[in-house]
Tab-separated table of C-alpha atoms and ligand atoms in Angstrom:
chain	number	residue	atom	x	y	z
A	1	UNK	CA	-16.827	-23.211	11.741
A	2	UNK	CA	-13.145	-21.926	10.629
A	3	UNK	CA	-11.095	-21.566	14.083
A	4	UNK	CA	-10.472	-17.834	15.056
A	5	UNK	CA	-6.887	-17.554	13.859
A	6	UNK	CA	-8.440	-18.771	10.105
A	7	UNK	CA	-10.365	-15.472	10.116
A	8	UNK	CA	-9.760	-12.088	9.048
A	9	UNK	CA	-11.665	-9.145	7.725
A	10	UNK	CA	-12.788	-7.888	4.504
A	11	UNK	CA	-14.396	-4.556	5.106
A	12	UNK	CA	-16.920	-4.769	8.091
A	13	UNK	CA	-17.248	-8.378	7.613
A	14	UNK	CA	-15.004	-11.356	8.812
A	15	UNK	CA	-13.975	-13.816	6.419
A	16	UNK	CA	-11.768	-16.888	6.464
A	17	UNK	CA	-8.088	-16.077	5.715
A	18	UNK	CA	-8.585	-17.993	2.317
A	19	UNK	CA	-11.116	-16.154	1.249
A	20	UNK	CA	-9.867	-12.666	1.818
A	21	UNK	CA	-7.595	-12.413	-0.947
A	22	UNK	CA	-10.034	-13.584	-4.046
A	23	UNK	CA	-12.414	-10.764	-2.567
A	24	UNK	CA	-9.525	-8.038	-2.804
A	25	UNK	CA	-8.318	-9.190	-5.998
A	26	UNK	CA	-11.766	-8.890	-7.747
A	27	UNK	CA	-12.314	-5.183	-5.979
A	28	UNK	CA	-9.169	-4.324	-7.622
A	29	UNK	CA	-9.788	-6.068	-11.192
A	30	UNK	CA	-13.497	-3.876	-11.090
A	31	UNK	CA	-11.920	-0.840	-10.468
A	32	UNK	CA	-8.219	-1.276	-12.124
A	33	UNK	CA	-8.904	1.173	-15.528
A	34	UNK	CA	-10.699	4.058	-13.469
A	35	UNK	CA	-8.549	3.737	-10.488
A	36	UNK	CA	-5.949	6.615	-10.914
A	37	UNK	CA	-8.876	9.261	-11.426
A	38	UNK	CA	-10.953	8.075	-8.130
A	39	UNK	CA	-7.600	8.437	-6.245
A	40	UNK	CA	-7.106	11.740	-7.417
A	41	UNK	CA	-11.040	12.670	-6.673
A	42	UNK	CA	-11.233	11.307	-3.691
A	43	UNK	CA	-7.864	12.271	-2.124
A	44	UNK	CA	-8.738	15.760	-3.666
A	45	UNK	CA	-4.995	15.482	-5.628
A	46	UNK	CA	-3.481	14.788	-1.669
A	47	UNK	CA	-2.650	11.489	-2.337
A	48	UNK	CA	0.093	12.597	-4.803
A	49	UNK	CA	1.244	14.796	-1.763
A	50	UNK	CA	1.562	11.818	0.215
A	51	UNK	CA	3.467	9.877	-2.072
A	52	UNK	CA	6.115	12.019	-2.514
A	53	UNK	CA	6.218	12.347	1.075
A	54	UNK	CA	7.477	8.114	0.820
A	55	UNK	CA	9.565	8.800	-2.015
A	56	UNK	CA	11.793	11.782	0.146
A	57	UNK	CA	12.041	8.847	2.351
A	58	UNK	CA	13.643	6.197	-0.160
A	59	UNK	CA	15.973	8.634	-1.384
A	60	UNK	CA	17.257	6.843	-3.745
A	61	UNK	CA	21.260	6.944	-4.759
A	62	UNK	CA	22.023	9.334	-8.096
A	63	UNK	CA	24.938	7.663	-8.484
A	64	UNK	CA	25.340	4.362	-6.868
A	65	UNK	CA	23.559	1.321	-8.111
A	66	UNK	CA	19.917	1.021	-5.386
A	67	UNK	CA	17.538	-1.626	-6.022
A	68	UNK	CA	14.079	-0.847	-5.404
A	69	UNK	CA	11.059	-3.179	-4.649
A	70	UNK	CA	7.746	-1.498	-4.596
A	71	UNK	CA	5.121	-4.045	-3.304
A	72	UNK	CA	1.379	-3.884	-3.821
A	73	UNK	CA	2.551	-1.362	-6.158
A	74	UNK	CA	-0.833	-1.122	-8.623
A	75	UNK	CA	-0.989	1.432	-11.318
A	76	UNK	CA	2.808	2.269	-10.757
A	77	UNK	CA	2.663	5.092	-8.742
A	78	UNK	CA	5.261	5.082	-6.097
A	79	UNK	CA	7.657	2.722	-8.629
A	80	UNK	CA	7.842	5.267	-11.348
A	81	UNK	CA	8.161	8.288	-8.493
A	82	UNK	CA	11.386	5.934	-7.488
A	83	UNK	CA	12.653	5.520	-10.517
A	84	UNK	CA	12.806	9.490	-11.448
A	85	UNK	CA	13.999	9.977	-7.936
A	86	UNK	CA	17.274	8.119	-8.759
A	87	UNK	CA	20.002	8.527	-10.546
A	88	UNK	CA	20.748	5.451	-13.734
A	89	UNK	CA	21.587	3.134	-11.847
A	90	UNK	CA	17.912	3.057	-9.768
A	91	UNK	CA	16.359	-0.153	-10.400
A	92	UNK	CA	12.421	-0.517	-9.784
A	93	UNK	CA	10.730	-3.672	-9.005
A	94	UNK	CA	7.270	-3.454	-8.720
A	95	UNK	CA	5.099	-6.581	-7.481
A	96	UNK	CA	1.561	-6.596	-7.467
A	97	UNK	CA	-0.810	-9.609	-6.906
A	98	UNK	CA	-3.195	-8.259	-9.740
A	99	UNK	CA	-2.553	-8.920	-13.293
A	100	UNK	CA	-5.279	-6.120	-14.728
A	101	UNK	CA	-3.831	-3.565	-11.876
A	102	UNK	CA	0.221	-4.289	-13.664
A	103	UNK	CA	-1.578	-4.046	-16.902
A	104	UNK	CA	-2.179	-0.497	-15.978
A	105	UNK	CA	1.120	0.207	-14.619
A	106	UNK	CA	2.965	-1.290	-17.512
A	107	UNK	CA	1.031	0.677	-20.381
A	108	UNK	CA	1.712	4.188	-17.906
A	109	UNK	CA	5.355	3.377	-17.940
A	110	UNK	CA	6.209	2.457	-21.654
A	111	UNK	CA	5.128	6.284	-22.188
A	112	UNK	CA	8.074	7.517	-20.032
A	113	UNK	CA	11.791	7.882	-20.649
A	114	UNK	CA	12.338	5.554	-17.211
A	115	UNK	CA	10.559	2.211	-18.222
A	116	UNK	CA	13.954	0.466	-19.193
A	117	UNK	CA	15.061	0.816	-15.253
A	118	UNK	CA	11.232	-1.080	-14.415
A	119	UNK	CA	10.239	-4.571	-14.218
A	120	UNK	CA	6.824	-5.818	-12.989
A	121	UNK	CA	6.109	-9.297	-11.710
A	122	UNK	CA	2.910	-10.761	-10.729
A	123	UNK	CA	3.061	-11.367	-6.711
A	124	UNK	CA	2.061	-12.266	-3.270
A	125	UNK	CA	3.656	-10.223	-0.546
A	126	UNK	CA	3.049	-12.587	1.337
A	127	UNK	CA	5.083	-15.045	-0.370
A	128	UNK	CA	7.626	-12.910	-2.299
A	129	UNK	CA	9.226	-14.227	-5.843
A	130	UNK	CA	12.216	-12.829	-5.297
A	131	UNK	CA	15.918	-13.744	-3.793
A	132	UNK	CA	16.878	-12.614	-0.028
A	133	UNK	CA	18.467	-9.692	0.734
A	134	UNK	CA	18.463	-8.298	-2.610
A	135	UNK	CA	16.818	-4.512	-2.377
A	136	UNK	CA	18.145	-1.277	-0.499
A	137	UNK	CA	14.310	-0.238	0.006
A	138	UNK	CA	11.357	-1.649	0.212
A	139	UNK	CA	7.725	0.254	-0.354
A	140	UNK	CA	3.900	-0.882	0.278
A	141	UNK	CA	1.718	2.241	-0.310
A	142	UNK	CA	-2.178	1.484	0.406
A	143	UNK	CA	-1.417	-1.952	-0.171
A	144	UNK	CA	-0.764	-3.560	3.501
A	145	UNK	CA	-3.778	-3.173	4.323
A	146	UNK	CA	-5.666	-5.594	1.886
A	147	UNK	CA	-3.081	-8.443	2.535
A	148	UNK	CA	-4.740	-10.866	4.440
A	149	UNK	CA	-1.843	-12.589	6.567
A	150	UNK	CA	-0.033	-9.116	7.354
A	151	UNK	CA	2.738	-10.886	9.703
A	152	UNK	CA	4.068	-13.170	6.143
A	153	UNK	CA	4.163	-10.060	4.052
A	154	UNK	CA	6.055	-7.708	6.867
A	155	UNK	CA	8.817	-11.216	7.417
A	156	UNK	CA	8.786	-11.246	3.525
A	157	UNK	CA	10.087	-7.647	3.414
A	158	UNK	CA	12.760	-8.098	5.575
A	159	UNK	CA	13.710	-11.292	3.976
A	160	UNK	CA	14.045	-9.305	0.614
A	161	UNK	CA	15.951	-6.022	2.361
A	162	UNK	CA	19.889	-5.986	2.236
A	163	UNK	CA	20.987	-5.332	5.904
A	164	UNK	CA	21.185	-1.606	5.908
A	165	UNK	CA	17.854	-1.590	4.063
A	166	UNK	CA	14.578	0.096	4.793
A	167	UNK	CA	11.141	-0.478	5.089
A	168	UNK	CA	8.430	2.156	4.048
A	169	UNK	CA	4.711	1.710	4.450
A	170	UNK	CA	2.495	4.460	3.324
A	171	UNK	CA	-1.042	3.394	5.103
A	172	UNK	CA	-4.538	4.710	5.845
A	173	UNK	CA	-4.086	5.575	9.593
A	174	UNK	CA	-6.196	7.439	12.538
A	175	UNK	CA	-7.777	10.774	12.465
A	176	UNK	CA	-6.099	12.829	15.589
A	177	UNK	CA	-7.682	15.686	15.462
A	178	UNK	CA	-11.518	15.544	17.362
A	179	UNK	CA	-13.683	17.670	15.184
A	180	UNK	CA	-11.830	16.627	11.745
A	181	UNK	CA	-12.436	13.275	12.502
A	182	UNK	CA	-16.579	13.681	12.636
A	183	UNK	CA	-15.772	15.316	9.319
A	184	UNK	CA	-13.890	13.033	7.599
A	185	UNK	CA	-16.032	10.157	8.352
A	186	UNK	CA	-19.545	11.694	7.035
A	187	UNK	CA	-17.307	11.855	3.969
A	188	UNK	CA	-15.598	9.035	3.917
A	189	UNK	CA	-18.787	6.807	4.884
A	190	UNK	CA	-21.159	8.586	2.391
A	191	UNK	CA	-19.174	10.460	-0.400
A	192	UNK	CA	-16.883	7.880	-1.230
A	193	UNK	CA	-18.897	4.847	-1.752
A	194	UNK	CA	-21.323	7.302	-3.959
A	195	UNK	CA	-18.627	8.910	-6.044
A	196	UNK	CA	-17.147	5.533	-6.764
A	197	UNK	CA	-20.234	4.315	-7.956
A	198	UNK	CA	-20.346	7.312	-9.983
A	199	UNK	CA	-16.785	7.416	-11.610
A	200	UNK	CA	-16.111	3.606	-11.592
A	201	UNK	CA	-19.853	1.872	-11.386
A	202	UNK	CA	-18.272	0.623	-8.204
A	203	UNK	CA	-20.031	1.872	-5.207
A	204	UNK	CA	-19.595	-1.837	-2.991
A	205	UNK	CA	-15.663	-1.721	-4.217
A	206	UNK	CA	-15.177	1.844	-2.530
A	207	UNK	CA	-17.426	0.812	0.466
A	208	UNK	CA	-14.475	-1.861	1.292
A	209	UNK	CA	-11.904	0.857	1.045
A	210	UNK	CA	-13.297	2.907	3.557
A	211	UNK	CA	-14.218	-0.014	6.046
A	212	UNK	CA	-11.178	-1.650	5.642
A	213	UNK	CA	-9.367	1.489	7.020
A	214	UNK	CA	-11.438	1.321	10.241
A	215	UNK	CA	-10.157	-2.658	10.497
A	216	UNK	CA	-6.460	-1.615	10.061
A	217	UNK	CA	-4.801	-1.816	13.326
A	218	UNK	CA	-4.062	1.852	14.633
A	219	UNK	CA	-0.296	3.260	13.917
A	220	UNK	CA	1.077	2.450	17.454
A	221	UNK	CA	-0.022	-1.638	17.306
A	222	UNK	CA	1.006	-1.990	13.056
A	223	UNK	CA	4.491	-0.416	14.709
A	224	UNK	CA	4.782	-3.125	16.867
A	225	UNK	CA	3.906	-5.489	14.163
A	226	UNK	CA	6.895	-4.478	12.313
A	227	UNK	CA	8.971	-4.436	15.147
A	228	UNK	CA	7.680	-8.256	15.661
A	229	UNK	CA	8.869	-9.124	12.176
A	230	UNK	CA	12.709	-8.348	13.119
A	231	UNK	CA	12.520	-4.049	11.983
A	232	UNK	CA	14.558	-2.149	13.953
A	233	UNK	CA	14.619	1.663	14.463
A	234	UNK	CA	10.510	1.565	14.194
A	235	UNK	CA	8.736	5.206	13.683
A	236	UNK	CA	5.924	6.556	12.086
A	237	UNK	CA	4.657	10.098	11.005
A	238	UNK	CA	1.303	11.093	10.720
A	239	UNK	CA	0.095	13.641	7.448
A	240	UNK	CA	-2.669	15.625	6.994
A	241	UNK	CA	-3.997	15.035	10.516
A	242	UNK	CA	-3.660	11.666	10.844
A	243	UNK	CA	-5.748	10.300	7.845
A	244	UNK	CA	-1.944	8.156	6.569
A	245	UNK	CA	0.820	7.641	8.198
A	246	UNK	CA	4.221	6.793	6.752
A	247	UNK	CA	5.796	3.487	9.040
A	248	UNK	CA	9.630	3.274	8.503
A	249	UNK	CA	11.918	0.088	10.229
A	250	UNK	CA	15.377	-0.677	9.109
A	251	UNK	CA	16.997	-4.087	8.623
A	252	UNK	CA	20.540	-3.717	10.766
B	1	SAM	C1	-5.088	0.503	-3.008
B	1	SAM	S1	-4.078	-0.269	-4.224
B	1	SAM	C2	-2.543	0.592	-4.022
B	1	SAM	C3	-1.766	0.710	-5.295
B	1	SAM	C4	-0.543	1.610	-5.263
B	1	SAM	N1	0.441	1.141	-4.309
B	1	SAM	C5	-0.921	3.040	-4.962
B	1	SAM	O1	-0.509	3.521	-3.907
B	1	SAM	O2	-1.603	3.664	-5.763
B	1	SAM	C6	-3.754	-1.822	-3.455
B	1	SAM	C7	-2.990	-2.783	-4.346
B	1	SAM	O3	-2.617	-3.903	-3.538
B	1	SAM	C8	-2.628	-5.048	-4.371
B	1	SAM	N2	-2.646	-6.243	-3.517
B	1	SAM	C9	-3.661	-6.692	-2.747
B	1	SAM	N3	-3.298	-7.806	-2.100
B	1	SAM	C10	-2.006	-8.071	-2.465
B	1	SAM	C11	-1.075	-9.083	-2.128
B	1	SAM	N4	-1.384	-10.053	-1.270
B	1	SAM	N5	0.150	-9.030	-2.671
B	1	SAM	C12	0.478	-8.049	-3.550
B	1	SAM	N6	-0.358	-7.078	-3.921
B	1	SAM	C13	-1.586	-7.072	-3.381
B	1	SAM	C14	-3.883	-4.839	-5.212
B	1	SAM	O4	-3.906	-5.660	-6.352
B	1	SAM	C15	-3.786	-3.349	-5.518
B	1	SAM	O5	-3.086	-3.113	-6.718
């Protein structure tokens, strides 16, 4: 038997630490080519909403040089939204741990005017390729949440931020509001699952998404987390009722 601190959880079920991250990576290489529709479905468009919600946050210079590192960054979302935010001298590093999910996020970028200010790498947040204290901002949208030793990715972050930097974590958080809440979990338990299975012939892959948001800590504890990591100036702010939350700490 694996000793407690070996374990984690992947969806309703516990799994050793080492074993988390092959399970994520294969939900994500089943669902990589169909994944930017089923976002859109399921979010009903919202989760575009959201992400410009981060972006506002980075603010990135339109005239000063601002290096960006977008982190679990998938189909290139969030990196490309950073990249028009700036001004030409906005850099974009996205990392993702996926190689069919950067695939995806490479071919969307060569079709816009931005991909020269865009490089991808293949990546662990957990164990960052990339030099201390390098970026102004740092992002993780939907991404935290399917790292299996959370603590090494939030000390990578801050290892990678320029003092003066920020940390931005867009996350799958808690329902506040009592009668929503019975609402959004009929659909999240039942509609999701079946309209992944549906759109991507993944029904299991979509199951994990919406368990693995019940296994993220709530907002108040992942803020202490980040605290715990060295962040200072820790808030969050709820959207749409509580169903994300945006997590900002700065590196002073
Ligand atoms: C739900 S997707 C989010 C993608 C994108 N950020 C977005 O908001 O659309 C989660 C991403 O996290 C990546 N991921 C999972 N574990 C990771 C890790 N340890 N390090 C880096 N990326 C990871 C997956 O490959 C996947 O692309």
């Amino acid at each position: 038997m694996p000793a407690a601190n070996d374990e984690t959880h992947f969806g309703r079920r516990t799994v050793r630490l080492d074993e988390k991250q092959g399970l994520v990576n294969d939900v994500f290489r089943r669902v990589a080519g169909r994944y930017d529709v089923m976002n859109d479905l399921m979010s009903f468009g919202l989760h575009r909403v959201w992400k410009d919600a981060l972006v506002a946050k980075v603010c990135p210079s339109l005239t000063r040089p601002f290096a960006h590192v977008d982190v679990a960054g998938g189909t290139g979302d969030v990196a490309m939204r950073v990249a028009r935010a700036g001004g030409p001298l906005t850099t974009v590093t996205l990392v993702d741990v996926n190689g069919d999910m950067l695939r995806v996020a490479e071919e969307r970028a060569a079709r816009r005017s931005i991909s020269g200010r865009l490089t991808f790498i293949e990546g662990n947040a957990e164990a960052l390729p990339l030099p201390d204290s390098r970026f102004d901002a740092y992002t993780i949208a939907f991404g935290v949440r399917n790292v299996p030793r959370i603590e090494d990715a939030l000390k990578e972050a801050y290892r990678v931020l320029k003092r003066g930097g920020r940390f931005l974590c867009l996350e799958f958080s808690r329902v506040d509001v009592p009668f929503f809440e019975r609402i959004y979990d009929a659909y999240s338990f039942a509609a999701i699952p079946a309209m992944g299975k549906v759109v991507t012939g993944e029904g299991a892959a979509y199951r994990y998404l919406v368990e693995s948001i019940r296994k993220f800590p709530p907002p108040e504890r992942f803020a202490e987390m980040i605290r715990e990591a060295g962040f200072a100036r820790v808030d969050f702010t709820r959207l749409s009722g509580g169903v994300v939350a945006i997590h900002s700490g700065w590196k002073i």
